[in-house]
mmCIF file of C-alpha atoms and ligand atoms in Angstrom:
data_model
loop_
_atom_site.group_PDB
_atom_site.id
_atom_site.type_symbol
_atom_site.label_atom_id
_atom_site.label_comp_id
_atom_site.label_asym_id
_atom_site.label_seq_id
_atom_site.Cartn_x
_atom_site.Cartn_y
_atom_site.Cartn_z
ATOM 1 C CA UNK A 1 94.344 104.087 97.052
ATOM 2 C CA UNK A 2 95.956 101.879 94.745
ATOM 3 C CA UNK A 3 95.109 101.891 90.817
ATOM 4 C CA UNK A 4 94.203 98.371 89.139
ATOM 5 C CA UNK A 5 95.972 97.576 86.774
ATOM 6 C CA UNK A 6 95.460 94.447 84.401
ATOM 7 C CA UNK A 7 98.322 92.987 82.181
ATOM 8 C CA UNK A 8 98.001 90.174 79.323
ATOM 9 C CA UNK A 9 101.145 88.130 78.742
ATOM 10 C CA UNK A 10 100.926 87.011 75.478
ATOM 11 C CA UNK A 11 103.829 84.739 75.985
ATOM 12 C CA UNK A 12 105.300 82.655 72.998
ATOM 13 C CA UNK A 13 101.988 83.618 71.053
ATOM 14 C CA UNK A 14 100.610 86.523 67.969
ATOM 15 C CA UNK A 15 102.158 87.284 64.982
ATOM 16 C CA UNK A 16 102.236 90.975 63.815
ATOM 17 C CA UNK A 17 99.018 90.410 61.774
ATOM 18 C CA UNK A 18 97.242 88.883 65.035
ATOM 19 C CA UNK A 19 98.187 91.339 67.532
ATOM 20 C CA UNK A 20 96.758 94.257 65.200
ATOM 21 C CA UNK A 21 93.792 92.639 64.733
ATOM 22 C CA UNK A 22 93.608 91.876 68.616
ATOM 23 C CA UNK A 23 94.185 95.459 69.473
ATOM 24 C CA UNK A 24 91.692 96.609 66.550
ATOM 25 C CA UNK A 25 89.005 94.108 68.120
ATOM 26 C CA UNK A 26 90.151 94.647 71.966
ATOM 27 C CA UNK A 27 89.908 98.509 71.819
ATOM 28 C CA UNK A 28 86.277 97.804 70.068
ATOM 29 C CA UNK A 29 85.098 95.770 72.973
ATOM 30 C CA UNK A 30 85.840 98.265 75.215
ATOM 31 C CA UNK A 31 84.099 100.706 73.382
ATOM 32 C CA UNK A 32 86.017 104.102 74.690
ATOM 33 C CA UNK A 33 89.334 103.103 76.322
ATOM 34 C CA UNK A 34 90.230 106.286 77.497
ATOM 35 C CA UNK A 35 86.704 106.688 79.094
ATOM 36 C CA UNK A 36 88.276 104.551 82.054
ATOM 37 C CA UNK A 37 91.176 106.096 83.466
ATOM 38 C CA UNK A 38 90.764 104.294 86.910
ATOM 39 C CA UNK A 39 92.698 101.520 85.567
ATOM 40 C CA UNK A 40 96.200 100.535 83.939
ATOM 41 C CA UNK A 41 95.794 98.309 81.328
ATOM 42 C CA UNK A 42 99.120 96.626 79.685
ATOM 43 C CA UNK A 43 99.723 94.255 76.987
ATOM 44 C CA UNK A 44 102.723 92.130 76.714
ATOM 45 C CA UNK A 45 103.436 91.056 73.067
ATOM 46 C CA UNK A 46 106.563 88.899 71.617
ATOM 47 C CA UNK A 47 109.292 91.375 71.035
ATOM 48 C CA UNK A 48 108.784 90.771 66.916
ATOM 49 C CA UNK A 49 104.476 92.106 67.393
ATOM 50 C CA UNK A 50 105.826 95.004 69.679
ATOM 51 C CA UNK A 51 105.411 97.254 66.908
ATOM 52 C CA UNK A 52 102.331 96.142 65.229
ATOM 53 C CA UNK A 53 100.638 96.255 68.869
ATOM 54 C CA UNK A 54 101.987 99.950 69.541
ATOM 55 C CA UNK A 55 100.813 100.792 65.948
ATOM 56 C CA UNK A 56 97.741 99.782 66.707
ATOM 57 C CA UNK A 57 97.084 100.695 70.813
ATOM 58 C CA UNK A 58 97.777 104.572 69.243
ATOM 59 C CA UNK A 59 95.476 107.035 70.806
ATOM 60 C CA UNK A 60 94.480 104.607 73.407
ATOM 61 C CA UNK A 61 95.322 104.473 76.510
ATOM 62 C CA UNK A 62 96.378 101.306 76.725
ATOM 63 C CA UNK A 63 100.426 100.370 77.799
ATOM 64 C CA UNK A 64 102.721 98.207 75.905
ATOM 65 C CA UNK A 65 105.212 96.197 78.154
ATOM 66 C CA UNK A 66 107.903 94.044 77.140
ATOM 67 C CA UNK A 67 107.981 90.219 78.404
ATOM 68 C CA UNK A 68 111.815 89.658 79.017
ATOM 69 C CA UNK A 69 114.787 91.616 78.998
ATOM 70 C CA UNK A 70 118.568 91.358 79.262
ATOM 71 C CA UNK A 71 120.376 93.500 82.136
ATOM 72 C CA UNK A 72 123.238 94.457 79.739
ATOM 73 C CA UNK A 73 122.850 97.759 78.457
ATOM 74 C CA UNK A 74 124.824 97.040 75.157
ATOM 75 C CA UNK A 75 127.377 95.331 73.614
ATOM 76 C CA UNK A 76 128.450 91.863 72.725
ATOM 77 C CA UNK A 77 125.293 89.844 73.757
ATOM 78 C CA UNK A 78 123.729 87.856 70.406
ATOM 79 C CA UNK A 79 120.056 87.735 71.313
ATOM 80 C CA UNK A 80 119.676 90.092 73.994
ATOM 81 C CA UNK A 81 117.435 93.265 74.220
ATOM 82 C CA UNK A 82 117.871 95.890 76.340
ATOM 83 C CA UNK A 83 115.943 97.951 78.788
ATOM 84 C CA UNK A 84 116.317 101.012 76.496
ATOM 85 C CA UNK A 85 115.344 99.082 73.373
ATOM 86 C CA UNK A 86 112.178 98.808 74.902
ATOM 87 C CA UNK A 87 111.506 102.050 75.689
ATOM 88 C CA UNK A 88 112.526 102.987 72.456
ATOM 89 C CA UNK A 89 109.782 100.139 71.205
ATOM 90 C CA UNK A 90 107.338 102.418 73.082
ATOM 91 C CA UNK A 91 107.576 99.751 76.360
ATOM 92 C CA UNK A 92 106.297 101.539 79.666
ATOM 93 C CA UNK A 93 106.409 97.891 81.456
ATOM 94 C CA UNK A 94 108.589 95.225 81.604
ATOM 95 C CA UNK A 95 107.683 91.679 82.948
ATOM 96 C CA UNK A 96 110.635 90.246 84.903
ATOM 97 C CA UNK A 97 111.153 86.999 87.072
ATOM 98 C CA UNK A 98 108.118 84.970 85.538
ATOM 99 C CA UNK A 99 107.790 81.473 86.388
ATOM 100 C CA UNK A 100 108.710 80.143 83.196
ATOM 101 C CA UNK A 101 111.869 82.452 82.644
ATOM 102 C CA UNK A 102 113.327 81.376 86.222
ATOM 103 C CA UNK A 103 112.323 77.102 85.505
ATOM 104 C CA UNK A 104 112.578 76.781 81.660
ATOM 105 C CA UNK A 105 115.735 79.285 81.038
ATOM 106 C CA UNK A 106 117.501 79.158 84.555
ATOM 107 C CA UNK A 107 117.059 82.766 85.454
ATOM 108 C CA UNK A 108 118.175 83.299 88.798
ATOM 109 C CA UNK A 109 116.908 85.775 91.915
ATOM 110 C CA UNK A 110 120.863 87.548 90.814
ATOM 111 C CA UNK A 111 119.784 88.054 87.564
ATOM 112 C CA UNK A 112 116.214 89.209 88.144
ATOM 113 C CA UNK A 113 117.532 91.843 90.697
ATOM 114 C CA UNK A 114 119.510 93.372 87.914
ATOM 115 C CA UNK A 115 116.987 93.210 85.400
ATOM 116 C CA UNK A 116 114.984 95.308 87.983
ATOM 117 C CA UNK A 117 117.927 97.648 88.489
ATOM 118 C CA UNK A 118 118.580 98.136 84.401
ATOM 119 C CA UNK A 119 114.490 98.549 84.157
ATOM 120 C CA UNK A 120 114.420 101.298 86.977
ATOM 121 C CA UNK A 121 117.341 103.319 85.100
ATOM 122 C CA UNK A 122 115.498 103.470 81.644
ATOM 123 C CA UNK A 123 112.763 105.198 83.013
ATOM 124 C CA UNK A 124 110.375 101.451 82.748
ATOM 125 C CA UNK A 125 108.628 99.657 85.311
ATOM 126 C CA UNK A 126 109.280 95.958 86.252
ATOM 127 C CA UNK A 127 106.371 93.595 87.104
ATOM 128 C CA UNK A 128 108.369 91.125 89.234
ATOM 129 C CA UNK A 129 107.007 87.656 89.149
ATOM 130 C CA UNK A 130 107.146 85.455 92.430
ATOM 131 C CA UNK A 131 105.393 82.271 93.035
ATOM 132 C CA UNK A 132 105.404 79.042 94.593
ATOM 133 C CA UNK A 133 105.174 74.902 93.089
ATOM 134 C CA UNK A 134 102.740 72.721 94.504
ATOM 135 C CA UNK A 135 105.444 70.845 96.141
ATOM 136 C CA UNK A 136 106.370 73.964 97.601
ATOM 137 C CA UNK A 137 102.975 74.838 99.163
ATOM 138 C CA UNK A 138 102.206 71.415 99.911
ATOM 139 C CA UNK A 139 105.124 70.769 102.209
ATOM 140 C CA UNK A 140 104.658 74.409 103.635
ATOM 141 C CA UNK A 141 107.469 75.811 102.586
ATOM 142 C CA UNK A 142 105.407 78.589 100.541
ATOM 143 C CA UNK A 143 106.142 81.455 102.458
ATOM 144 C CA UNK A 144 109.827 80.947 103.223
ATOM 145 C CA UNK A 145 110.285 80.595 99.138
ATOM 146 C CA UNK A 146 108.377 83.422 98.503
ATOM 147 C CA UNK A 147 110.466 85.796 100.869
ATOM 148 C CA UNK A 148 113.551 84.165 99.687
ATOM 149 C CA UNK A 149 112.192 85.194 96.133
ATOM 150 C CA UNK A 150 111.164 88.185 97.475
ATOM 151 C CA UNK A 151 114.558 89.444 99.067
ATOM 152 C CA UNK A 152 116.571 88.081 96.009
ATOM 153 C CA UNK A 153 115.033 89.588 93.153
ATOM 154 C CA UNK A 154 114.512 93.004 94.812
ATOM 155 C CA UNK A 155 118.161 93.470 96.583
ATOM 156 C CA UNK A 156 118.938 96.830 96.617
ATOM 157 C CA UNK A 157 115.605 98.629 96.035
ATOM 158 C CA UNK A 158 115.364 101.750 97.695
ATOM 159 C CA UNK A 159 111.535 102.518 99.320
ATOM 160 C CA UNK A 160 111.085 105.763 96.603
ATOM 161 C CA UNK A 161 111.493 102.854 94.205
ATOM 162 C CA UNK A 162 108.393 101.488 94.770
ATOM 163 C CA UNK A 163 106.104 104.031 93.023
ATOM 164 C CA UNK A 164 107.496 102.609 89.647
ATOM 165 C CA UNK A 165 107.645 98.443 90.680
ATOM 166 C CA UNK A 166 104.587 96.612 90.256
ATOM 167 C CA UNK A 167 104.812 93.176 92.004
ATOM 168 C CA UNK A 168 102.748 89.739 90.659
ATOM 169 C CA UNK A 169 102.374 87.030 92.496
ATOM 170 C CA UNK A 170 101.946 83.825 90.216
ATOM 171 C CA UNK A 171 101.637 80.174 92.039
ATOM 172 C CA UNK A 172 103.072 78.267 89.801
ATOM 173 C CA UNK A 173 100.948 75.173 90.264
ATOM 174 C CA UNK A 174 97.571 77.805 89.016
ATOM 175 C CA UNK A 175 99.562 78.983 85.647
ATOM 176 C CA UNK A 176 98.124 77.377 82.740
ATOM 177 C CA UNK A 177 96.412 74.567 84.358
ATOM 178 C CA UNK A 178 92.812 76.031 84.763
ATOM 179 C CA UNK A 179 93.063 75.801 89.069
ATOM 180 C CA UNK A 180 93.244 79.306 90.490
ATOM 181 C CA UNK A 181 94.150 80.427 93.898
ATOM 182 C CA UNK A 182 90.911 80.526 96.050
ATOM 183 C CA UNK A 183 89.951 84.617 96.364
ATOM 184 C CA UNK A 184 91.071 83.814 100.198
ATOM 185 C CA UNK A 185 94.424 81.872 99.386
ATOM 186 C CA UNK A 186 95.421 84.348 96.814
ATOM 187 C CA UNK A 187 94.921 87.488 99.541
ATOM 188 C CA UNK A 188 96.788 85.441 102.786
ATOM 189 C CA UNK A 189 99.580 85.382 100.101
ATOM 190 C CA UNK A 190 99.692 89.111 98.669
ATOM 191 C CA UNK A 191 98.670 89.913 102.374
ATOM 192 C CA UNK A 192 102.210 88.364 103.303
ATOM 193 C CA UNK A 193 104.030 89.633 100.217
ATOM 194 C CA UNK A 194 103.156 93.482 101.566
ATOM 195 C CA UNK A 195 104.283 92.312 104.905
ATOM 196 C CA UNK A 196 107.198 90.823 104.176
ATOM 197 C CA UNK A 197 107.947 93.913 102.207
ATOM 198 C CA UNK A 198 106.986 96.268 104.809
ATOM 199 C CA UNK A 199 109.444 94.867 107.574
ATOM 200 C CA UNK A 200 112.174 95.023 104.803
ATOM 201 C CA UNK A 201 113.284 97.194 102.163
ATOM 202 C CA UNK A 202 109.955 99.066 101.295
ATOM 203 C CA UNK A 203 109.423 100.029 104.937
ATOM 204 C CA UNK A 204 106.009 102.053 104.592
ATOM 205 C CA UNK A 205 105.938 102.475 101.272
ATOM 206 C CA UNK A 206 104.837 98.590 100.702
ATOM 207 C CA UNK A 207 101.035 100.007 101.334
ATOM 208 C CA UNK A 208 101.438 102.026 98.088
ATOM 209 C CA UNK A 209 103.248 99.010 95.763
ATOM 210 C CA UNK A 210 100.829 97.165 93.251
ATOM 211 C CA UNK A 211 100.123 93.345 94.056
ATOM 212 C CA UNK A 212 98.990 91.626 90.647
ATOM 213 C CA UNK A 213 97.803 87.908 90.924
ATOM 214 C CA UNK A 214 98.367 85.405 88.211
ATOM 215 C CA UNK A 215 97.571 82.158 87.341
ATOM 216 C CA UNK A 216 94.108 80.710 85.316
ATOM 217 C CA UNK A 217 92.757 84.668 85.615
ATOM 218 C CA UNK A 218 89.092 84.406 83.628
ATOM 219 C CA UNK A 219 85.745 86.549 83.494
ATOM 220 C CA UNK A 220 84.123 84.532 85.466
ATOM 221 C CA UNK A 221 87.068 85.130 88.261
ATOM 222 C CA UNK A 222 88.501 88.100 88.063
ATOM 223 C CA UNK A 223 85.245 90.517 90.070
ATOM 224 C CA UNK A 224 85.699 88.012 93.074
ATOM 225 C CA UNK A 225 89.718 88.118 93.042
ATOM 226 C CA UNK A 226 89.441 91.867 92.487
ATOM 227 C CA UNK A 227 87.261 92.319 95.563
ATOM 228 C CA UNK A 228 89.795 91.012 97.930
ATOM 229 C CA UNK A 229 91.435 93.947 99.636
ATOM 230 C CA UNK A 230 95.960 93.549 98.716
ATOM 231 C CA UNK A 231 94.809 92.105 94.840
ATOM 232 C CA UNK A 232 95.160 95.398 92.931
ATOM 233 C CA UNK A 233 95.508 93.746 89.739
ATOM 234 C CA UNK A 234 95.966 90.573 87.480
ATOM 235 C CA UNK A 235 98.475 89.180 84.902
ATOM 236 C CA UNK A 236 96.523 86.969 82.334
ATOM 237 C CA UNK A 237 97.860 84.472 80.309
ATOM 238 C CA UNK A 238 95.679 81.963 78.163
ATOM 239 C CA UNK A 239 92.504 84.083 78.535
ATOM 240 C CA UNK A 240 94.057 87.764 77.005
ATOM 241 C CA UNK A 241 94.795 86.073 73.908
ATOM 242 C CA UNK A 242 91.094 86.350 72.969
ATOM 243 C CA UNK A 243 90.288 89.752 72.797
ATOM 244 C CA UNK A 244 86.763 88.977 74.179
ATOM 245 C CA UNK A 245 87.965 87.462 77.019
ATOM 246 C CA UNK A 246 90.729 89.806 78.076
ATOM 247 C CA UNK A 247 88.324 93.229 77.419
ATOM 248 C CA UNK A 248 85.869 91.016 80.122
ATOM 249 C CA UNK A 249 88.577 90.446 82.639
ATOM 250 C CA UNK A 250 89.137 94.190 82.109
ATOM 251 C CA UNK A 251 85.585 95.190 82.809
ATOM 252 C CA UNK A 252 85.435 92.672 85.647
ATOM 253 C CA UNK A 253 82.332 91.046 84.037
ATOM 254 C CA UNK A 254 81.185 87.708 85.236
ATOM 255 C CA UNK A 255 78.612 85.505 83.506
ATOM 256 C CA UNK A 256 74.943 86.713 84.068
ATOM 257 C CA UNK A 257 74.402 83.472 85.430
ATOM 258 C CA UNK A 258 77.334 83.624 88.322
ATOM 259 C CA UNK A 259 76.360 85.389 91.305
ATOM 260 C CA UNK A 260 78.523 88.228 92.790
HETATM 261 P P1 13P B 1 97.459 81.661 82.660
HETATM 262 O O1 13P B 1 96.532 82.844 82.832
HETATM 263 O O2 13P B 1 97.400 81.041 81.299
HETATM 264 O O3 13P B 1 97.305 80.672 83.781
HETATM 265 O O4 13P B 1 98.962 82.241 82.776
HETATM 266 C C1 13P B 1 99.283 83.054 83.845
HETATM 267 C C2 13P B 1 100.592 83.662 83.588
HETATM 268 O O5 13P B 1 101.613 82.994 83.581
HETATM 269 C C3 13P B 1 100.638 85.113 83.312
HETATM 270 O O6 13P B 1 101.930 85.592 83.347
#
């Protein structure tokens, strides 16, 4: 049995001030978080609100990952943050390999892999991104980028290393643009992630690994994505900055209106 879990990604968003009074409003919504222990949820702030939203998530049981991080341990790199800074931020999660890291900031399968590695040795656990374009899909190429993606930014993994990766597959052509995998697309593809996973490095223990999809995640389509049987989680964007909206995606609520 795999646990949900159910990550925001507040991306390039929330000062200090905002993500306190998101967690403050978030943890209200939800009423009792701890009540729920069948499910992992995770929030993703900037580095600069990583504080202010462990401050705040305190006595909750609610996880704070990290959204980026360099695979240098220390040393002489301006800007960088390392895996153990985030643990020492109070980080259990780290998200790795997203769409926007690998197209806007040239990150490469190489450097993803080591992220992974430097992750794995401070104790965190990566949520490694994978996805597809449109283009990509379109000219059915979709699967053969995915394992290429797949095999690149997990080299080296050992099958034990699987109880502490959490996988999410993201097409990019659904991030941000309000068009979400169909229930059925989104499960052919995690269906073949697992696969693909199973023949390689994870052997058996690909059954066990976390599949989170991504991409337009809402209420009013997260029960219907949940139901499908390799989704074991989400990673929301636009709709966990309102903490309304990301303690209904947590529930799995739908509008009354929407049938189930
Ligand atoms: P949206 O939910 O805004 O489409 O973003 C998805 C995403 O990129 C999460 O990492």
């Amino acid at each position: 049995m795999r646990r949900p879990i159910i990550a925001a990604n507040w991306k390039l968003n929330m000062l200090r001030q905002e993500a306190h009074d998101f967690v403050v409003a978030f943890l209200s919504e939800l009423n009792n978080p701890t009540q729920d222990a069948s499910l992992d949820i995770v929030i993703a702030p900037p580095f600069t609100a990583l504080d202010a939203t462990r401050q705040a998530l305190t006595a909750s049981n609610v996880a704070l990952a990290g959204q980026n991080l360099s695979f240098e341990s220390s040393g002489a790199f301006t800007g960088e943050i390392s895996a153990e800074m985030l643990r020492d931020a109070g980080c259990r999660y780290c998200i790795v390999g997203h769409s926007e890291r690998r197209s806007l900031f040239a990150e490469t399968n190489t450097d993803v892999a080591r992220k992974v590695r430097a992750l794995l040795e401070a104790d965190l656990q990566p949520i490694v991104c994978v996805g597809e374009t449109l283009d990509e899909r379109e000219s059915g190429r979709d699967q053969a980028v995915l394992a290429a993606q797949l095999d690149g930014s997990l080299e080296g993994l050992e099958p034990e290393d699987t109880r502490n990766l959490i996988l999410a597959y993201e097409p990019v052509w659904a991030i941000g643009t309000g068009r979400t995998a169909t229930p059925e697309q989104a499960q052919a593809t995690h269906a073949f992630i697992r696969n693909h996973l199973r023949a390689g490095p994870l052997g058996d223990q690909a059954k066990t690994l976390r599949i989170q999809y991504g991409g337009s995640v809402k209420p009013d389509n997260i029960r219907t994505l949940m139901a499908q049987p390799d989704i074991d989680g989400a990673l929301v964007g636009g709709a966990s900055l309102r903490p309304d909206s990301f303690a209904r995606i947590v529930r799995f609520d739908q509008p009354e209106n929407t049938p189930s």
